[in-house]
Tab-separated table of C-alpha atoms in Angstrom:
chain	number	residue	atom	x	y	z
A	1	UNK	CA	0.000	0.000	0.000
A	2	UNK	CA	1.587	3.241	-1.156
A	3	UNK	CA	-0.642	5.487	0.963
A	4	UNK	CA	0.590	7.560	3.902
A	5	UNK	CA	-1.284	7.620	7.216
A	6	UNK	CA	-0.784	9.842	10.260
A	7	UNK	CA	-1.848	8.470	13.652
A	8	UNK	CA	-2.527	10.728	16.643
A	9	UNK	CA	-3.244	9.259	20.061
A	10	UNK	CA	-2.047	9.150	23.646
A	11	UNK	CA	-3.712	6.795	26.203
A	12	UNK	CA	-3.975	3.020	26.354
A	13	UNK	CA	-7.360	3.249	24.574
A	14	UNK	CA	-5.499	4.188	21.372
A	15	UNK	CA	-2.898	1.397	21.520
A	16	UNK	CA	-4.926	-1.579	20.145
A	17	UNK	CA	-6.114	0.608	17.260
A	18	UNK	CA	-2.563	1.616	16.304
A	19	UNK	CA	-1.381	-2.000	16.650
A	20	UNK	CA	-4.233	-3.234	14.458
A	21	UNK	CA	-3.379	-0.779	11.688
A	22	UNK	CA	0.320	-1.646	11.881
A	23	UNK	CA	-0.164	-5.431	12.008
A	24	UNK	CA	-2.539	-5.347	9.060
A	25	UNK	CA	-0.068	-3.516	6.861
A	26	UNK	CA	-1.428	0.013	6.932
A	27	UNK	CA	1.439	2.456	6.318
A	28	UNK	CA	1.798	4.634	9.422
A	29	UNK	CA	4.221	7.361	8.358
A	30	UNK	CA	4.289	9.139	11.715
A	31	UNK	CA	2.634	8.966	15.139
A	32	UNK	CA	1.811	12.051	17.192
A	33	UNK	CA	1.380	11.664	20.940
A	34	UNK	CA	1.494	13.802	24.060
A	35	UNK	CA	4.980	14.441	25.477
A	36	UNK	CA	6.164	12.418	28.507
A	37	UNK	CA	4.799	13.649	31.825
A	38	UNK	CA	6.463	13.869	35.225
A	39	UNK	CA	4.804	11.725	37.872
A	40	UNK	CA	2.943	13.518	40.663
A	41	UNK	CA	5.434	12.737	43.397
A	42	UNK	CA	8.836	12.952	41.858
A	43	UNK	CA	11.211	12.932	38.971
A	44	UNK	CA	9.989	9.813	37.168
A	45	UNK	CA	9.097	10.536	33.553
A	46	UNK	CA	6.113	8.622	32.162
A	47	UNK	CA	5.870	8.104	28.414
A	48	UNK	CA	2.400	7.847	26.938
A	49	UNK	CA	1.241	4.301	26.092
A	50	UNK	CA	1.172	5.298	22.409
A	51	UNK	CA	4.798	6.440	22.547
A	52	UNK	CA	5.709	3.118	24.167
A	53	UNK	CA	4.097	0.993	21.453
A	54	UNK	CA	5.529	3.263	18.727
A	55	UNK	CA	9.026	2.614	20.070
A	56	UNK	CA	8.334	-1.129	20.232
A	57	UNK	CA	7.067	-1.208	16.642
A	58	UNK	CA	9.823	1.161	15.484
A	59	UNK	CA	7.353	3.727	14.136
A	60	UNK	CA	8.514	7.328	13.819
A	61	UNK	CA	6.811	9.459	16.484
A	62	UNK	CA	6.683	13.108	17.510
A	63	UNK	CA	5.672	14.660	20.851
A	64	UNK	CA	5.044	18.407	20.473
A	65	UNK	CA	3.699	20.229	23.516
A	66	UNK	CA	1.079	21.824	21.324
A	67	UNK	CA	0.111	22.049	17.655
A	68	UNK	CA	-1.317	25.540	18.055
A	69	UNK	CA	0.843	28.096	16.228
A	70	UNK	CA	3.422	25.346	15.687
A	71	UNK	CA	5.017	26.182	12.341
A	72	UNK	CA	7.567	23.351	12.581
A	73	UNK	CA	4.901	20.643	12.830
A	74	UNK	CA	2.727	22.350	10.243
A	75	UNK	CA	5.562	22.331	7.709
A	76	UNK	CA	6.509	18.751	8.596
A	77	UNK	CA	2.999	17.484	7.889
A	78	UNK	CA	2.626	19.661	4.815
A	79	UNK	CA	5.747	18.094	3.287
A	80	UNK	CA	4.566	14.603	4.246
A	81	UNK	CA	1.533	14.919	1.945
A	82	UNK	CA	-0.314	12.193	3.835
A	83	UNK	CA	-3.550	10.638	2.626
A	84	UNK	CA	-5.354	10.401	5.967
A	85	UNK	CA	-4.958	11.234	9.664
A	86	UNK	CA	-6.531	8.996	12.325
A	87	UNK	CA	-7.039	10.602	15.736
A	88	UNK	CA	-7.810	8.512	18.841
A	89	UNK	CA	-7.948	10.359	22.184
A	90	UNK	CA	-4.961	12.512	21.278
A	91	UNK	CA	-5.659	15.021	24.037
A	92	UNK	CA	-5.058	18.149	21.966
A	93	UNK	CA	-7.237	20.232	19.699
A	94	UNK	CA	-6.164	19.901	16.054
A	95	UNK	CA	-5.845	23.479	14.709
A	96	UNK	CA	-8.049	24.383	11.766
A	97	UNK	CA	-5.121	24.963	9.401
A	98	UNK	CA	-3.792	21.425	10.076
A	99	UNK	CA	-7.074	19.852	8.946
A	100	UNK	CA	-6.246	20.681	5.324
A	101	UNK	CA	-2.903	18.860	5.326
A	102	UNK	CA	-4.136	15.394	4.274
A	103	UNK	CA	-5.923	14.383	1.096
A	104	UNK	CA	-8.816	12.603	2.833
A	105	UNK	CA	-9.005	14.724	5.971
A	106	UNK	CA	-8.723	13.850	9.653
A	107	UNK	CA	-11.002	11.235	11.218
A	108	UNK	CA	-11.615	10.651	14.903
A	109	UNK	CA	-12.405	7.375	16.666
A	110	UNK	CA	-14.631	8.720	19.454
A	111	UNK	CA	-15.757	6.654	22.440
A	112	UNK	CA	-19.481	7.389	22.370
A	113	UNK	CA	-22.629	7.081	20.298
A	114	UNK	CA	-22.572	10.550	18.768
A	115	UNK	CA	-24.095	13.100	19.091
A	116	UNK	CA	-24.398	11.919	22.700
A	117	UNK	CA	-21.364	12.558	24.894
A	118	UNK	CA	-19.167	14.839	22.889
A	119	UNK	CA	-16.090	15.889	24.826
A	120	UNK	CA	-13.351	14.596	27.084
A	121	UNK	CA	-14.942	11.819	29.159
A	122	UNK	CA	-17.580	9.991	27.087
A	123	UNK	CA	-17.085	6.500	28.541
A	124	UNK	CA	-17.120	7.679	32.162
A	125	UNK	CA	-20.211	9.825	31.569
A	126	UNK	CA	-22.043	6.958	29.845
A	127	UNK	CA	-21.473	4.695	32.849
A	128	UNK	CA	-22.344	7.365	35.425
A	129	UNK	CA	-25.516	8.178	33.484
A	130	UNK	CA	-26.556	4.478	33.505
A	131	UNK	CA	-26.848	4.428	29.714
A	132	UNK	CA	-28.121	1.213	28.127
A	133	UNK	CA	-25.441	1.232	25.427
A	134	UNK	CA	-21.943	2.522	24.828
A	135	UNK	CA	-20.123	2.680	21.531
A	136	UNK	CA	-17.641	4.216	19.169
A	137	UNK	CA	-18.208	6.654	16.321
A	138	UNK	CA	-16.014	7.175	13.270
A	139	UNK	CA	-16.232	10.900	12.662
A	140	UNK	CA	-14.646	13.460	10.375
A	141	UNK	CA	-12.923	16.149	12.425
A	142	UNK	CA	-14.173	19.686	11.952
A	143	UNK	CA	-13.316	22.889	13.775
A	144	UNK	CA	-16.051	22.490	16.404
A	145	UNK	CA	-15.487	19.809	19.060
A	146	UNK	CA	-16.804	16.334	18.111
A	147	UNK	CA	-19.433	17.838	15.820
A	148	UNK	CA	-18.265	16.537	12.436
A	149	UNK	CA	-20.208	14.148	10.194
A	150	UNK	CA	-20.183	10.464	11.142
A	151	UNK	CA	-19.613	7.497	8.816
A	152	UNK	CA	-20.221	4.591	11.204
A	153	UNK	CA	-21.372	3.955	14.772
A	154	UNK	CA	-20.769	0.654	16.554
A	155	UNK	CA	-22.813	-0.010	19.693
A	156	UNK	CA	-22.259	-2.356	22.610
A	157	UNK	CA	-24.622	-3.122	25.504
A	158	UNK	CA	-23.383	-1.527	28.708
A	159	UNK	CA	-22.781	-4.135	31.382
A	160	UNK	CA	-23.340	-2.257	34.637
A	161	UNK	CA	-20.973	-4.636	36.435
A	162	UNK	CA	-18.098	-3.281	34.354
A	163	UNK	CA	-16.027	-0.234	35.276
A	164	UNK	CA	-14.653	2.471	32.988
A	165	UNK	CA	-11.347	0.665	32.544
A	166	UNK	CA	-13.065	-2.551	31.446
A	167	UNK	CA	-15.506	-0.779	29.122
A	168	UNK	CA	-12.658	1.256	27.622
A	169	UNK	CA	-10.732	-1.947	26.866
A	170	UNK	CA	-13.757	-3.544	25.188
A	171	UNK	CA	-14.478	-0.466	23.075
A	172	UNK	CA	-10.834	-0.150	22.109
A	173	UNK	CA	-10.760	-3.735	20.838
A	174	UNK	CA	-14.019	-3.141	18.950
A	175	UNK	CA	-12.519	-0.028	17.351
A	176	UNK	CA	-9.309	-1.905	16.481
A	177	UNK	CA	-11.377	-4.365	14.472
A	178	UNK	CA	-13.716	-1.871	12.802
A	179	UNK	CA	-11.168	0.815	11.906
A	180	UNK	CA	-9.711	-1.305	9.093
A	181	UNK	CA	-12.867	-1.351	6.944
A	182	UNK	CA	-13.428	2.333	7.609
A	183	UNK	CA	-9.917	3.300	6.488
A	184	UNK	CA	-10.294	1.229	3.334
A	185	UNK	CA	-13.609	2.895	2.512
A	186	UNK	CA	-12.241	6.380	3.140
A	187	UNK	CA	-9.127	5.837	1.061
A	188	UNK	CA	-11.271	4.401	-1.769
A	189	UNK	CA	-13.855	7.232	-1.509
A	190	UNK	CA	-16.594	4.765	-0.530
A	191	UNK	CA	-17.292	6.157	2.954
A	192	UNK	CA	-20.499	8.132	3.492
A	193	UNK	CA	-20.371	10.743	6.242
A	194	UNK	CA	-23.721	11.906	7.601
A	195	UNK	CA	-24.240	15.136	9.530
A	196	UNK	CA	-24.999	14.734	13.232
A	197	UNK	CA	-28.302	15.864	14.725
A	198	UNK	CA	-26.801	18.712	16.723
A	199	UNK	CA	-30.039	19.261	18.664
A	200	UNK	CA	-29.448	15.932	20.446
A	201	UNK	CA	-25.858	16.647	21.463
A	202	UNK	CA	-24.771	16.195	25.081
A	203	UNK	CA	-21.415	17.134	26.545
A	204	UNK	CA	-19.106	14.789	28.459
A	205	UNK	CA	-17.116	17.316	30.433
A	206	UNK	CA	-13.748	16.437	31.926
A	207	UNK	CA	-13.978	14.562	35.232
A	208	UNK	CA	-13.376	16.663	38.338
A	209	UNK	CA	-11.927	14.847	41.368
A	210	UNK	CA	-14.633	16.402	43.567
A	211	UNK	CA	-17.261	14.452	41.620
A	212	UNK	CA	-15.960	11.293	43.263
A	213	UNK	CA	-17.527	12.118	46.630
A	214	UNK	CA	-20.450	9.784	47.267
A	215	UNK	CA	-23.817	11.218	48.240
A	216	UNK	CA	-25.521	8.370	50.106
A	217	UNK	CA	-28.919	9.951	49.403
A	218	UNK	CA	-28.596	8.800	45.795
A	219	UNK	CA	-30.077	5.481	44.706
A	220	UNK	CA	-27.900	2.375	44.786
A	221	UNK	CA	-27.689	2.093	40.975
A	222	UNK	CA	-26.496	5.695	40.670
A	223	UNK	CA	-23.831	5.161	43.323
A	224	UNK	CA	-22.647	1.976	41.576
A	225	UNK	CA	-22.554	3.984	38.323
A	226	UNK	CA	-20.329	6.573	39.973
A	227	UNK	CA	-18.013	3.911	41.450
A	228	UNK	CA	-17.666	2.134	38.101
A	229	UNK	CA	-17.523	5.286	35.996
A	230	UNK	CA	-14.701	6.812	38.043
A	231	UNK	CA	-12.546	3.673	38.255
A	232	UNK	CA	-9.551	3.655	38.258
A	233	UNK	CA	-9.141	7.419	38.433
A	234	UNK	CA	-10.025	9.633	40.200
A	235	UNK	CA	-12.240	7.118	42.014
A	236	UNK	CA	-15.419	7.334	44.086
A	237	UNK	CA	-14.858	7.994	47.779
A	238	UNK	CA	-16.337	8.776	51.185
A	239	UNK	CA	-14.835	10.213	54.357
A	240	UNK	CA	-15.127	8.739	57.852
A	241	UNK	CA	-13.464	10.097	61.014
A	242	UNK	CA	-11.215	12.375	59.002
A	243	UNK	CA	-9.931	9.694	56.608
A	244	UNK	CA	-10.803	9.155	52.977
A	245	UNK	CA	-11.811	5.754	51.619
A	246	UNK	CA	-11.995	4.952	47.911
A	247	UNK	CA	-14.546	2.334	46.844
A	248	UNK	CA	-13.085	0.210	44.068
A	249	UNK	CA	-15.905	-2.275	43.549
A	250	UNK	CA	-19.451	-2.667	44.856
A	251	UNK	CA	-22.779	-4.297	44.061
A	252	UNK	CA	-26.400	-3.653	44.978
A	253	UNK	CA	-27.363	-5.154	48.330
A	254	UNK	CA	-30.680	-6.011	49.990
A	255	UNK	CA	-30.386	-4.584	53.507
A	256	UNK	CA	-32.405	-1.830	55.181
A	257	UNK	CA	-31.232	1.220	57.116
A	258	UNK	CA	-31.102	4.989	57.307
A	259	UNK	CA	-29.066	6.831	54.668
A	260	UNK	CA	-25.321	6.344	55.226
A	261	UNK	CA	-25.787	3.612	57.850
A	262	UNK	CA	-23.551	0.524	57.764
A	263	UNK	CA	-26.170	-2.215	58.005
A	264	UNK	CA	-23.962	-5.324	58.104
A	265	UNK	CA	-20.557	-6.556	59.185
A	266	UNK	CA	-19.631	-6.826	55.486
A	267	UNK	CA	-19.750	-3.068	54.841
A	268	UNK	CA	-23.207	-2.863	53.308
A	269	UNK	CA	-24.303	0.783	53.330
A	270	UNK	CA	-27.824	2.202	53.112
A	271	UNK	CA	-28.539	4.609	50.241
A	272	UNK	CA	-31.531	6.590	49.038
A	273	UNK	CA	-34.736	4.930	47.792
A	274	UNK	CA	-34.510	2.381	50.629
A	275	UNK	CA	-31.660	0.622	48.849
A	276	UNK	CA	-28.164	-0.520	49.868
A	277	UNK	CA	-24.821	-1.217	48.267
A	278	UNK	CA	-22.373	-3.926	49.314
A	279	UNK	CA	-18.780	-2.708	49.100
A	280	UNK	CA	-16.531	-5.477	47.762
A	281	UNK	CA	-13.140	-3.775	47.428
A	282	UNK	CA	-11.925	-0.646	49.198
A	283	UNK	CA	-8.780	1.419	49.624
A	284	UNK	CA	-8.057	3.415	52.749
A	285	UNK	CA	-6.158	6.658	52.192
A	286	UNK	CA	-2.428	5.906	51.862
A	287	UNK	CA	-2.957	2.137	51.979
A	288	UNK	CA	-3.184	-0.698	49.470
A	289	UNK	CA	-6.515	-1.895	48.042
A	290	UNK	CA	-8.239	-4.584	50.101
A	291	UNK	CA	-11.096	-7.031	49.831
A	292	UNK	CA	-13.796	-6.027	52.299
A	293	UNK	CA	-13.405	-9.234	54.321
A	294	UNK	CA	-9.783	-8.288	55.022
A	295	UNK	CA	-10.516	-4.586	55.492
A	296	UNK	CA	-13.197	-5.138	58.135
A	297	UNK	CA	-10.854	-7.077	60.434
A	298	UNK	CA	-9.163	-3.906	61.670
A	299	UNK	CA	-11.567	-1.200	60.565
A	300	UNK	CA	-13.224	1.410	62.759
A	301	UNK	CA	-16.211	1.351	60.410
A	302	UNK	CA	-18.530	-1.176	62.067
A	303	UNK	CA	-22.139	-2.228	61.714
A	304	UNK	CA	-24.251	0.662	63.009
A	305	UNK	CA	-21.748	3.355	61.975
A	306	UNK	CA	-23.134	6.328	60.035
A	307	UNK	CA	-21.029	7.500	57.100
A	308	UNK	CA	-21.650	11.229	56.553
A	309	UNK	CA	-22.150	12.798	53.133
A	310	UNK	CA	-19.644	15.571	53.780
């Protein structure tokens, strides 16, 4: 294949898609990814997952801090004369003038059923909203965020026992399979892009750490949605006696109690709507994750305790 393809992506979600293109013989001329980041606590430098796989596969990659007003990268891509750019959770806005630098445009593999959940956190918002389905959309990038015409949407039933990490992995593998036919169709001018119904658009804003705080007045399903939607980061949490506890996994229980009350010795907590959740895995602030059976052996949170909302 004599075509030239640009790939832009950063997190683990993008890795199976890049690998699929590479392993199936699609000519990736260059990969763009976010530059390495310093870890929160020290001097360790963390490469993006996409940079890591690019190094492994010996694909040329570039890590500019920004594409905005970046004449060097503009000229580099202009000289490349690529046929198509594929963007998967790159983490940067593609400037308008860059969108003209490939023959077939820039397409985005977006983790939602567009026009629902445009924006930064579509998978997390789908789970927290208790949607029936999740999916991926193959979309042409335009100047306005996630508003371009869509060629294909692939849906998957949302299993409410799965967390954001698990759903992300499933959608990434689905995208890795489906991207091949889409690229072929685009390169052969067979793809049909249809305008989104902008009146039905919803926005998946970036997750704020404060959203992780659990309000026990919510129904059990909504609390489970928050726990699953915010796993692994930033996580859903509650505070008790001045310490923070992150809930890693939980399921709906069948106990009875007042809101916030621990109704069993297995850390089952009463919620709104006369419902309960059973916490299965938990992490005390500064400690390692634990199964609840192990956690309860030395915990100050006992049956009859009331966990406050604030």
